[in-house]
Every structure is written in structure tokens, then in C-alpha cells.
PDB file of C-alpha atoms and ligand atoms in Angstrom:
ATOM      1  CA  UNK A1369       9.967  24.751  31.047  1.00  0.00           C
ATOM      2  CA  UNK A1370       6.337  23.999  29.863  1.00  0.00           C
ATOM      3  CA  UNK A1371       6.864  25.887  26.518  1.00  0.00           C
ATOM      4  CA  UNK A1372       9.588  24.742  24.049  1.00  0.00           C
ATOM      5  CA  UNK A1373      12.368  27.042  23.038  1.00  0.00           C
ATOM      6  CA  UNK A1374      13.671  27.214  19.458  1.00  0.00           C
ATOM      7  CA  UNK A1375      16.181  24.562  20.339  1.00  0.00           C
ATOM      8  CA  UNK A1376      13.842  22.174  22.276  1.00  0.00           C
ATOM      9  CA  UNK A1377      10.916  22.242  19.890  1.00  0.00           C
ATOM     10  CA  UNK A1378      10.623  18.632  18.653  1.00  0.00           C
ATOM     11  CA  UNK A1379      10.259  18.728  14.867  1.00  0.00           C
ATOM     12  CA  UNK A1380      10.558  15.132  13.913  1.00  0.00           C
ATOM     13  CA  UNK A1381       7.370  13.203  15.076  1.00  0.00           C
ATOM     14  CA  UNK A1382       6.350  16.082  17.315  1.00  0.00           C
ATOM     15  CA  UNK A1383       3.271  14.233  18.525  1.00  0.00           C
ATOM     16  CA  UNK A1384       5.680  12.383  20.822  1.00  0.00           C
ATOM     17  CA  UNK A1385       6.954  15.714  22.343  1.00  0.00           C
ATOM     18  CA  UNK A1386       6.328  16.554  26.021  1.00  0.00           C
ATOM     19  CA  UNK A1387       7.490  19.727  27.772  1.00  0.00           C
ATOM     20  CA  UNK A1388       5.649  19.427  31.086  1.00  0.00           C
ATOM     21  CA  UNK A1389       7.633  19.218  34.312  1.00  0.00           C
ATOM     22  CA  UNK A1390       5.981  16.004  35.433  1.00  0.00           C
ATOM     23  CA  UNK A1391       7.186  14.055  32.332  1.00  0.00           C
ATOM     24  CA  UNK A1392      10.582  15.550  32.297  1.00  0.00           C
ATOM     25  CA  UNK A1393      11.208  15.024  35.940  1.00  0.00           C
ATOM     26  CA  UNK A1394       9.718  11.554  35.904  1.00  0.00           C
ATOM     27  CA  UNK A1395      12.150  10.431  33.215  1.00  0.00           C
ATOM     28  CA  UNK A1396      15.180  11.913  34.875  1.00  0.00           C
ATOM     29  CA  UNK A1397      14.150  10.372  38.202  1.00  0.00           C
ATOM     30  CA  UNK A1398      13.578   6.956  36.653  1.00  0.00           C
ATOM     31  CA  UNK A1399      17.037   6.570  35.040  1.00  0.00           C
ATOM     32  CA  UNK A1400      20.268   7.684  36.774  1.00  0.00           C
ATOM     33  CA  UNK A1401      22.342   7.127  33.684  1.00  0.00           C
ATOM     34  CA  UNK A1402      22.749  10.088  31.373  1.00  0.00           C
ATOM     35  CA  UNK A1403      24.985  11.209  28.533  1.00  0.00           C
ATOM     36  CA  UNK A1404      26.589  14.616  28.738  1.00  0.00           C
ATOM     37  CA  UNK A1405      27.498  16.189  25.383  1.00  0.00           C
ATOM     38  CA  UNK A1406      30.032  18.931  25.212  1.00  0.00           C
ATOM     39  CA  UNK A1407      32.806  20.273  23.023  1.00  0.00           C
ATOM     40  CA  UNK A1408      36.449  19.921  24.079  1.00  0.00           C
ATOM     41  CA  UNK A1409      39.374  21.186  21.976  1.00  0.00           C
ATOM     42  CA  UNK A1410      36.999  21.741  19.098  1.00  0.00           C
ATOM     43  CA  UNK A1411      35.729  18.117  19.030  1.00  0.00           C
ATOM     44  CA  UNK A1412      32.356  16.806  20.314  1.00  0.00           C
ATOM     45  CA  UNK A1413      32.238  14.308  23.175  1.00  0.00           C
ATOM     46  CA  UNK A1414      29.314  12.418  24.551  1.00  0.00           C
ATOM     47  CA  UNK A1415      30.200  11.046  27.959  1.00  0.00           C
ATOM     48  CA  UNK A1416      28.014   8.614  29.906  1.00  0.00           C
ATOM     49  CA  UNK A1417      27.723   9.235  33.650  1.00  0.00           C
ATOM     50  CA  UNK A1418      25.252   9.386  36.503  1.00  0.00           C
ATOM     51  CA  UNK A1419      22.839  12.178  37.106  1.00  0.00           C
ATOM     52  CA  UNK A1420      20.312  13.126  39.728  1.00  0.00           C
ATOM     53  CA  UNK A1421      17.588  15.812  39.962  1.00  0.00           C
ATOM     54  CA  UNK A1422      16.732  18.167  42.725  1.00  0.00           C
ATOM     55  CA  UNK A1423      13.869  20.601  41.982  1.00  0.00           C
ATOM     56  CA  UNK A1424      14.526  22.342  38.650  1.00  0.00           C
ATOM     57  CA  UNK A1425      18.140  21.290  38.342  1.00  0.00           C
ATOM     58  CA  UNK A1426      19.968  18.219  37.209  1.00  0.00           C
ATOM     59  CA  UNK A1427      23.396  17.379  38.747  1.00  0.00           C
ATOM     60  CA  UNK A1428      26.325  15.164  37.888  1.00  0.00           C
ATOM     61  CA  UNK A1429      29.637  14.652  39.609  1.00  0.00           C
ATOM     62  CA  UNK A1430      33.107  13.042  39.412  1.00  0.00           C
ATOM     63  CA  UNK A1431      36.761  13.377  40.084  1.00  0.00           C
ATOM     64  CA  UNK A1432      37.966  16.989  40.251  1.00  0.00           C
ATOM     65  CA  UNK A1433      40.599  15.738  37.722  1.00  0.00           C
ATOM     66  CA  UNK A1434      37.946  14.718  35.172  1.00  0.00           C
ATOM     67  CA  UNK A1435      38.436  16.286  31.791  1.00  0.00           C
ATOM     68  CA  UNK A1436      34.685  15.995  31.163  1.00  0.00           C
ATOM     69  CA  UNK A1437      33.747  17.928  34.289  1.00  0.00           C
ATOM     70  CA  UNK A1438      36.436  20.590  33.644  1.00  0.00           C
ATOM     71  CA  UNK A1439      35.317  21.020  30.009  1.00  0.00           C
ATOM     72  CA  UNK A1440      31.629  21.282  31.016  1.00  0.00           C
ATOM     73  CA  UNK A1441      32.121  23.959  33.714  1.00  0.00           C
ATOM     74  CA  UNK A1442      30.642  27.273  32.570  1.00  0.00           C
ATOM     75  CA  UNK A1443      30.180  25.756  29.087  1.00  0.00           C
ATOM     76  CA  UNK A1444      27.174  24.936  26.933  1.00  0.00           C
ATOM     77  CA  UNK A1445      26.199  21.277  27.301  1.00  0.00           C
ATOM     78  CA  UNK A1446      23.479  18.957  26.254  1.00  0.00           C
ATOM     79  CA  UNK A1447      22.476  16.236  28.663  1.00  0.00           C
ATOM     80  CA  UNK A1448      20.313  13.371  27.670  1.00  0.00           C
ATOM     81  CA  UNK A1449      18.591  10.445  29.470  1.00  0.00           C
ATOM     82  CA  UNK A1450      16.857   7.694  27.682  1.00  0.00           C
ATOM     83  CA  UNK A1451      14.979   4.643  28.742  1.00  0.00           C
ATOM     84  CA  UNK A1452      14.057   1.843  26.305  1.00  0.00           C
ATOM     85  CA  UNK A1453      10.601   0.304  27.090  1.00  0.00           C
ATOM     86  CA  UNK A1454      10.296  -2.021  24.121  1.00  0.00           C
ATOM     87  CA  UNK A1455      11.203  -3.012  20.608  1.00  0.00           C
ATOM     88  CA  UNK A1456       8.311  -2.269  18.208  1.00  0.00           C
ATOM     89  CA  UNK A1457       8.084  -5.006  15.633  1.00  0.00           C
ATOM     90  CA  UNK A1458       6.208  -3.920  12.536  1.00  0.00           C
ATOM     91  CA  UNK A1459       5.308  -5.729   9.275  1.00  0.00           C
ATOM     92  CA  UNK A1460       7.954  -3.825   7.321  1.00  0.00           C
ATOM     93  CA  UNK A1461      11.519  -2.988   8.265  1.00  0.00           C
ATOM     94  CA  UNK A1462      10.820   0.670   7.751  1.00  0.00           C
ATOM     95  CA  UNK A1463       8.009   0.797  10.396  1.00  0.00           C
ATOM     96  CA  UNK A1464      10.060  -0.921  13.151  1.00  0.00           C
ATOM     97  CA  UNK A1465      10.554   1.339  16.107  1.00  0.00           C
ATOM     98  CA  UNK A1466      11.232   1.581  19.824  1.00  0.00           C
ATOM     99  CA  UNK A1467       9.035   2.429  22.762  1.00  0.00           C
ATOM    100  CA  UNK A1468      11.037   4.904  24.867  1.00  0.00           C
ATOM    101  CA  UNK A1469      11.059   7.802  27.212  1.00  0.00           C
ATOM    102  CA  UNK A1470      13.869  10.360  26.684  1.00  0.00           C
ATOM    103  CA  UNK A1471      14.873  13.835  27.810  1.00  0.00           C
ATOM    104  CA  UNK A1472      17.223  16.373  26.289  1.00  0.00           C
ATOM    105  CA  UNK A1473      18.450  19.361  28.456  1.00  0.00           C
ATOM    106  CA  UNK A1474      20.353  22.310  27.156  1.00  0.00           C
ATOM    107  CA  UNK A1475      22.146  25.036  29.119  1.00  0.00           C
ATOM    108  CA  UNK A1476      25.281  26.236  30.812  1.00  0.00           C
ATOM    109  CA  UNK A1477      26.741  23.885  33.382  1.00  0.00           C
ATOM    110  CA  UNK A1478      27.607  25.540  36.676  1.00  0.00           C
ATOM    111  CA  UNK A1479      30.007  24.257  39.357  1.00  0.00           C
ATOM    112  CA  UNK A1480      28.705  23.795  42.925  1.00  0.00           C
ATOM    113  CA  UNK A1481      31.552  25.521  44.598  1.00  0.00           C
ATOM    114  CA  UNK A1482      30.435  25.913  48.217  1.00  0.00           C
ATOM    115  CA  UNK A1483      31.676  22.779  50.136  1.00  0.00           C
ATOM    116  CA  UNK A1484      28.492  22.654  52.363  1.00  0.00           C
ATOM    117  CA  UNK A1485      26.230  22.878  49.272  1.00  0.00           C
ATOM    118  CA  UNK A1486      28.328  20.350  47.447  1.00  0.00           C
ATOM    119  CA  UNK A1487      28.044  17.871  50.308  1.00  0.00           C
ATOM    120  CA  UNK A1488      24.314  18.516  50.525  1.00  0.00           C
ATOM    121  CA  UNK A1489      23.994  17.730  46.703  1.00  0.00           C
ATOM    122  CA  UNK A1490      26.053  14.553  47.094  1.00  0.00           C
ATOM    123  CA  UNK A1491      23.940  13.481  50.057  1.00  0.00           C
ATOM    124  CA  UNK A1492      20.739  14.065  47.983  1.00  0.00           C
ATOM    125  CA  UNK A1493      22.252  11.987  45.137  1.00  0.00           C
ATOM    126  CA  UNK A1494      22.888   9.028  47.496  1.00  0.00           C
ATOM    127  CA  UNK A1495      19.599   9.404  49.387  1.00  0.00           C
ATOM    128  CA  UNK A1496      17.668   9.700  46.137  1.00  0.00           C
ATOM    129  CA  UNK A1497      18.858   6.226  45.109  1.00  0.00           C
ATOM    130  CA  UNK A1498      19.158   4.564  48.563  1.00  0.00           C
ATOM    131  CA  UNK A1499      17.054   6.377  51.208  1.00  0.00           C
ATOM    132  CA  UNK A1500      18.693   6.191  54.576  1.00  0.00           C
ATOM    133  CA  UNK A1501      22.183   5.195  53.357  1.00  0.00           C
ATOM    134  CA  UNK A1502      24.033   8.446  53.801  1.00  0.00           C
ATOM    135  CA  UNK A1503      23.762   8.410  57.588  1.00  0.00           C
ATOM    136  CA  UNK A1504      24.971   4.813  57.754  1.00  0.00           C
ATOM    137  CA  UNK A1505      28.204   5.623  55.973  1.00  0.00           C
ATOM    138  CA  UNK A1506      31.479   6.950  57.227  1.00  0.00           C
ATOM    139  CA  UNK A1507      31.369  10.685  56.828  1.00  0.00           C
ATOM    140  CA  UNK A1508      32.978  12.227  53.777  1.00  0.00           C
ATOM    141  CA  UNK A1509      36.448  13.794  54.488  1.00  0.00           C
ATOM    142  CA  UNK A1510      37.293  17.341  53.507  1.00  0.00           C
ATOM    143  CA  UNK A1511      39.841  15.811  51.113  1.00  0.00           C
ATOM    144  CA  UNK A1512      37.276  13.533  49.474  1.00  0.00           C
ATOM    145  CA  UNK A1513      34.927  16.535  49.026  1.00  0.00           C
ATOM    146  CA  UNK A1514      37.751  18.604  47.501  1.00  0.00           C
ATOM    147  CA  UNK A1515      38.524  15.712  45.117  1.00  0.00           C
ATOM    148  CA  UNK A1516      34.862  15.724  43.835  1.00  0.00           C
ATOM    149  CA  UNK A1517      33.343  18.127  41.405  1.00  0.00           C
ATOM    150  CA  UNK A1518      29.588  18.581  41.205  1.00  0.00           C
ATOM    151  CA  UNK A1519      28.032  20.358  38.207  1.00  0.00           C
ATOM    152  CA  UNK A1520      24.452  21.614  37.912  1.00  0.00           C
ATOM    153  CA  UNK A1521      22.300  22.354  34.910  1.00  0.00           C
ATOM    154  CA  UNK A1522      18.965  24.169  34.997  1.00  0.00           C
ATOM    155  CA  UNK A1523      15.979  22.328  33.546  1.00  0.00           C
ATOM    156  CA  UNK A1524      14.587  25.580  32.137  1.00  0.00           C
ATOM    157  CA  UNK A1525      15.394  24.426  28.597  1.00  0.00           C
ATOM    158  CA  UNK A1526      14.359  20.781  28.332  1.00  0.00           C
ATOM    159  CA  UNK A1527      12.280  18.475  26.143  1.00  0.00           C
ATOM    160  CA  UNK A1528      10.986  14.988  26.497  1.00  0.00           C
ATOM    161  CA  UNK A1529      10.041  12.586  23.797  1.00  0.00           C
ATOM    162  CA  UNK A1530       7.866   9.487  24.447  1.00  0.00           C
ATOM    163  CA  UNK A1531       6.738   6.673  22.323  1.00  0.00           C
ATOM    164  CA  UNK A1532       4.454   3.921  23.534  1.00  0.00           C
ATOM    165  CA  UNK A1533       2.023   1.436  22.036  1.00  0.00           C
ATOM    166  CA  UNK A1534       1.921  -0.957  19.085  1.00  0.00           C
ATOM    167  CA  UNK A1535       3.505  -0.520  15.645  1.00  0.00           C
ATOM    168  CA  UNK A1536       2.012   1.856  13.170  1.00  0.00           C
ATOM    169  CA  UNK A1537       2.023  -0.043   9.912  1.00  0.00           C
ATOM    170  CA  UNK A1538       0.978   0.994   6.431  1.00  0.00           C
ATOM    171  CA  UNK A1539      -2.700   0.110   6.086  1.00  0.00           C
ATOM    172  CA  UNK A1540      -2.169  -2.516   3.376  1.00  0.00           C
ATOM    173  CA  UNK A1541       0.541  -4.234   5.439  1.00  0.00           C
ATOM    174  CA  UNK A1542      -1.909  -5.310   8.195  1.00  0.00           C
ATOM    175  CA  UNK A1543      -2.941  -8.064   5.783  1.00  0.00           C
ATOM    176  CA  UNK A1544       0.533  -9.579   5.735  1.00  0.00           C
ATOM    177  CA  UNK A1545       1.243 -12.876   7.607  1.00  0.00           C
ATOM    178  CA  UNK A1546       4.103 -11.336   9.684  1.00  0.00           C
ATOM    179  CA  UNK A1547       4.162 -11.369  13.412  1.00  0.00           C
ATOM    180  CA  UNK A1548       3.899  -7.777  14.723  1.00  0.00           C
ATOM    181  CA  UNK A1549       3.732  -6.317  18.274  1.00  0.00           C
ATOM    182  CA  UNK A1550       6.049  -5.196  20.973  1.00  0.00           C
ATOM    183  CA  UNK A1551       8.895  -6.935  22.832  1.00  0.00           C
ATOM    184  CA  UNK A1552       8.723  -5.159  26.189  1.00  0.00           C
ATOM    185  CA  UNK A1553      12.102  -4.322  27.704  1.00  0.00           C
ATOM    186  CA  UNK A1554      12.854  -3.538  31.288  1.00  0.00           C
ATOM    187  CA  UNK A1555      16.090  -2.969  33.224  1.00  0.00           C
ATOM    188  CA  UNK A1556      16.054  -5.340  36.077  1.00  0.00           C
ATOM    189  CA  UNK A1557      17.795  -5.107  39.488  1.00  0.00           C
ATOM    190  CA  UNK A1558      18.935  -8.495  40.660  1.00  0.00           C
ATOM    191  CA  UNK A1559      19.541  -9.765  44.147  1.00  0.00           C
ATOM    192  CA  UNK A1560      22.493  -8.002  45.921  1.00  0.00           C
ATOM    193  CA  UNK A1561      25.712  -9.863  46.138  1.00  0.00           C
ATOM    194  CA  UNK A1562      27.751  -9.637  49.485  1.00  0.00           C
ATOM    195  CA  UNK A1563      31.222  -8.187  49.286  1.00  0.00           C
ATOM    196  CA  UNK A1564      33.570 -11.102  50.087  1.00  0.00           C
ATOM    197  CA  UNK A1565      35.067  -8.925  52.821  1.00  0.00           C
ATOM    198  CA  UNK A1566      31.694  -8.138  54.369  1.00  0.00           C
ATOM    199  CA  UNK A1567      31.717  -8.159  58.202  1.00  0.00           C
ATOM    200  CA  UNK A1568      30.048 -11.381  59.269  1.00  0.00           C
ATOM    201  CA  UNK A1569      26.323 -11.198  60.216  1.00  0.00           C
ATOM    202  CA  UNK A1570      25.411  -8.133  58.031  1.00  0.00           C
ATOM    203  CA  UNK A1571      22.433  -8.416  55.647  1.00  0.00           C
ATOM    204  CA  UNK A1572      21.419  -5.911  52.975  1.00  0.00           C
ATOM    205  CA  UNK A1573      19.314  -3.088  54.570  1.00  0.00           C
ATOM    206  CA  UNK A1574      15.853  -2.058  53.262  1.00  0.00           C
ATOM    207  CA  UNK A1575      17.202   0.531  50.890  1.00  0.00           C
ATOM    208  CA  UNK A1576      19.239  -2.074  49.124  1.00  0.00           C
ATOM    209  CA  UNK A1577      16.456  -4.689  49.068  1.00  0.00           C
ATOM    210  CA  UNK A1578      13.895  -2.187  47.733  1.00  0.00           C
ATOM    211  CA  UNK A1579      16.201  -0.561  45.086  1.00  0.00           C
ATOM    212  CA  UNK A1580      14.811  -0.395  41.547  1.00  0.00           C
ATOM    213  CA  UNK A1581      15.375   1.760  38.433  1.00  0.00           C
ATOM    214  CA  UNK A1582      13.508   2.348  35.250  1.00  0.00           C
TER     215      UNK A1582
HETATM  216  C1  FAD B1796      15.865   4.469  22.707  1.00  0.00           C
HETATM  217  C2  FAD B1796      15.693   5.391  21.532  1.00  0.00           C
HETATM  218  C3  FAD B1796      15.845   4.874  20.230  1.00  0.00           C
HETATM  219  C4  FAD B1796      15.716   5.750  19.146  1.00  0.00           C
HETATM  220  N1  FAD B1796      15.945   5.226  17.869  1.00  0.00           N
HETATM  221  C5  FAD B1796      15.989   6.009  16.833  1.00  0.00           C
HETATM  222  C6  FAD B1796      16.429   5.574  15.569  1.00  0.00           C
HETATM  223  O1  FAD B1796      16.760   4.393  15.443  1.00  0.00           O
HETATM  224  N2  FAD B1796      16.428   6.458  14.527  1.00  0.00           N
HETATM  225  C7  FAD B1796      16.001   7.767  14.714  1.00  0.00           C
HETATM  226  O2  FAD B1796      16.047   8.494  13.722  1.00  0.00           O
HETATM  227  N3  FAD B1796      15.617   8.200  15.906  1.00  0.00           N
HETATM  228  C8  FAD B1796      15.614   7.362  16.987  1.00  0.00           C
HETATM  229  N4  FAD B1796      15.169   7.867  18.213  1.00  0.00           N
HETATM  230  C9  FAD B1796      14.700   9.258  18.270  1.00  0.00           C
HETATM  231  C10 FAD B1796      15.791  10.210  18.324  1.00  0.00           C
HETATM  232  O3  FAD B1796      16.178  10.480  19.680  1.00  0.00           O
HETATM  233  C11 FAD B1796      15.462  11.620  17.701  1.00  0.00           C
HETATM  234  O4  FAD B1796      14.275  12.077  18.276  1.00  0.00           O
HETATM  235  C12 FAD B1796      15.255  11.556  16.146  1.00  0.00           C
HETATM  236  O5  FAD B1796      16.400  10.948  15.496  1.00  0.00           O
HETATM  237  C13 FAD B1796      15.039  12.951  15.558  1.00  0.00           C
HETATM  238  O6  FAD B1796      16.192  13.683  15.729  1.00  0.00           O
HETATM  239  P1  FAD B1796      16.172  15.160  15.087  1.00  0.00           P
HETATM  240  O7  FAD B1796      17.522  15.786  15.492  1.00  0.00           O
HETATM  241  O8  FAD B1796      15.725  15.151  13.651  1.00  0.00           O
HETATM  242  O9  FAD B1796      15.061  15.849  16.054  1.00  0.00           O
HETATM  243  P2  FAD B1796      14.377  17.231  15.988  1.00  0.00           P
HETATM  244  O10 FAD B1796      12.958  17.043  16.220  1.00  0.00           O
HETATM  245  O11 FAD B1796      14.850  18.092  14.908  1.00  0.00           O
HETATM  246  O12 FAD B1796      15.007  17.850  17.442  1.00  0.00           O
HETATM  247  C14 FAD B1796      14.646  19.101  17.843  1.00  0.00           C
HETATM  248  C15 FAD B1796      14.638  19.146  19.295  1.00  0.00           C
HETATM  249  O13 FAD B1796      13.636  18.212  19.753  1.00  0.00           O
HETATM  250  C16 FAD B1796      14.125  17.656  20.976  1.00  0.00           C
HETATM  251  N5  FAD B1796      14.290  16.177  20.829  1.00  0.00           N
HETATM  252  C17 FAD B1796      14.530  15.512  19.703  1.00  0.00           C
HETATM  253  N6  FAD B1796      14.663  14.151  19.952  1.00  0.00           N
HETATM  254  C18 FAD B1796      14.476  14.018  21.275  1.00  0.00           C
HETATM  255  C19 FAD B1796      14.474  12.919  22.204  1.00  0.00           C
HETATM  256  N7  FAD B1796      14.611  11.659  21.786  1.00  0.00           N
HETATM  257  N8  FAD B1796      14.231  13.142  23.501  1.00  0.00           N
HETATM  258  C20 FAD B1796      13.965  14.357  23.943  1.00  0.00           C
HETATM  259  N9  FAD B1796      13.955  15.495  23.127  1.00  0.00           N
HETATM  260  C21 FAD B1796      14.196  15.265  21.883  1.00  0.00           C
HETATM  261  C22 FAD B1796      15.407  18.268  21.302  1.00  0.00           C
HETATM  262  O14 FAD B1796      15.233  19.379  22.207  1.00  0.00           O
HETATM  263  C23 FAD B1796      15.931  18.696  20.030  1.00  0.00           C
HETATM  264  O15 FAD B1796      16.864  19.757  20.075  1.00  0.00           O
HETATM  265  C24 FAD B1796      15.356   7.060  19.362  1.00  0.00           C
HETATM  266  C25 FAD B1796      15.166   7.614  20.592  1.00  0.00           C
HETATM  267  C26 FAD B1796      15.341   6.828  21.743  1.00  0.00           C
HETATM  268  C27 FAD B1796      15.195   7.352  23.073  1.00  0.00           C
END
């Protein structure tokens, strides 16, 4: 992955480009929401869904009846993840920007067909977000497993783009009496809310209390 391909070479503002595994993996691991881009019936779609990473692959899942998953299987896709870290307020409208971390992955999506492997991937998805939860849950039935499709995409062809820091204004604009700086943005996890049908006496376990993203 470390070297860009023709497709992943960042052209616009390429000083923000990163191709190293640590950066790409770090962004994917920090944000479970992705957008999967694919073509269906000759038209482009960009579907938001959840993703998780294991080693050099990213995975996503859903109902076996999902059109998105069916259209992506064995097809060329582009999966993106983005995290906004701040609004960058400059002294001119033109120089406003965002602080962000984002990843784009290209490749052919493959279906995880073997039921045992599929279950292992789903377990890793759950455990990655909430360590210790899978073993607390009722086991997945064969029917539930069959009703779920898991797709994988190699991270061999991926790029990251990262912006951080203050605005970059035109030199003469620094003399203007306009407030400039960064409005930091963070996605915040709030206190868990009990299900109204929760069995009495149960409190959120550690993996719920410690959950965070971003
Ligand atoms: C939260 C957020 C807000 C943004 N707001 C704007 C905006 O308002 N206007 C704007 O023009 N751009 C914005 N960007 C940047 C945008 O994602 C593109 O990088 C930019 O528009 C250049 O697109 P391009 O097709 O010319 O890139 P090119 O440099 O031609 O793209 C070539 C290759 O570089 C890689 N690449 C490009 N962009 C990214 C990326 N963001 N992450 C990972 N790899 C990438 C891909 O592999 C791509 O195939 C924003 C990004 C984020 C994450």
C-alpha cells in the first residue's frame, strides 16, 4: 500500500496525502461509518454503511437481500471514510477549509462465502467496537448467518488525506480585523440509555461504558 497507484495518487493538495499503513488503518479504525460507491444499472450510487478492518482488508455487511451488497459483489467499488476534526475559519471565504482525516479504497469487493469465516468476521466486527460483547450474546442462528452477507475489500490500493492546523491565509489578509482560527469538531458518545424492556437490575457493561469513536 505504501506507494500510490495511478488511481490513488493525490493530485490536488498532495502535501496532505498519506499512503502508509499506520495512517490508513488508523482512520478506518477510528470511524466505523463509510460510504461505498458502486455502479448499478449504469448509474452511480454512494451508500453509507458500517465498516470494520481486519489486517489488510476492510469489511462491510448487511441483509443478503441488499441491492448494494449484491451490486458490489465481484464488482469494482470505491469505499471512503471521513472524519471531520474542525472547521477552519480564514480571513477570506476562499481560504476557509476543514481539518479532516479521510481514506479512499479502490478494488474488487469479494463475498465471504464460508459460513465459519463469515461468522468469524462478524464476531470481529462486534468485538472491535465492543470488546467482550459477542460472548455475552445469544449465538447467531444458521438462518441469521444465511440472511447476512459480508463483503471484503483489500487495502492494497488505498490513499489517505489529512489536513490539520490553522488557516492558510494570503499574506496580506493577516492584517485584516477578521477572527480566524479553528472550530474543533468531535463526534461525542453520550451516556447509554436503557431499553425500556431491560431486565431489572442490569447495568451497562464496561464495553458499553468505555465505547468511543473518532
Ligand atoms: C470532511 C472533508 C471535507 C472536504 N471538503 C472539501 C470541499 O469543500 N471542497 C473540495 O474541493 N474538497 C473537499 N475535501 C477534499 C476532497 O475529498 C478531495 O480531496 C478534493 O475535492 C480533491 O478531489 P480530486 O478528485 O480533485 O482529487 P485528486 O487529487 O485528483 O484525487 C486523486 C486520488 O487522490 C486520492 N484522494 C483524493 N481525495 C482524497 C481524500 N479526501 N481522502 C483520501 N484520498 C483522497 C484518491 O485516491 C483519488 O483517487 C474535503 C474532504 C473531507 C474529508
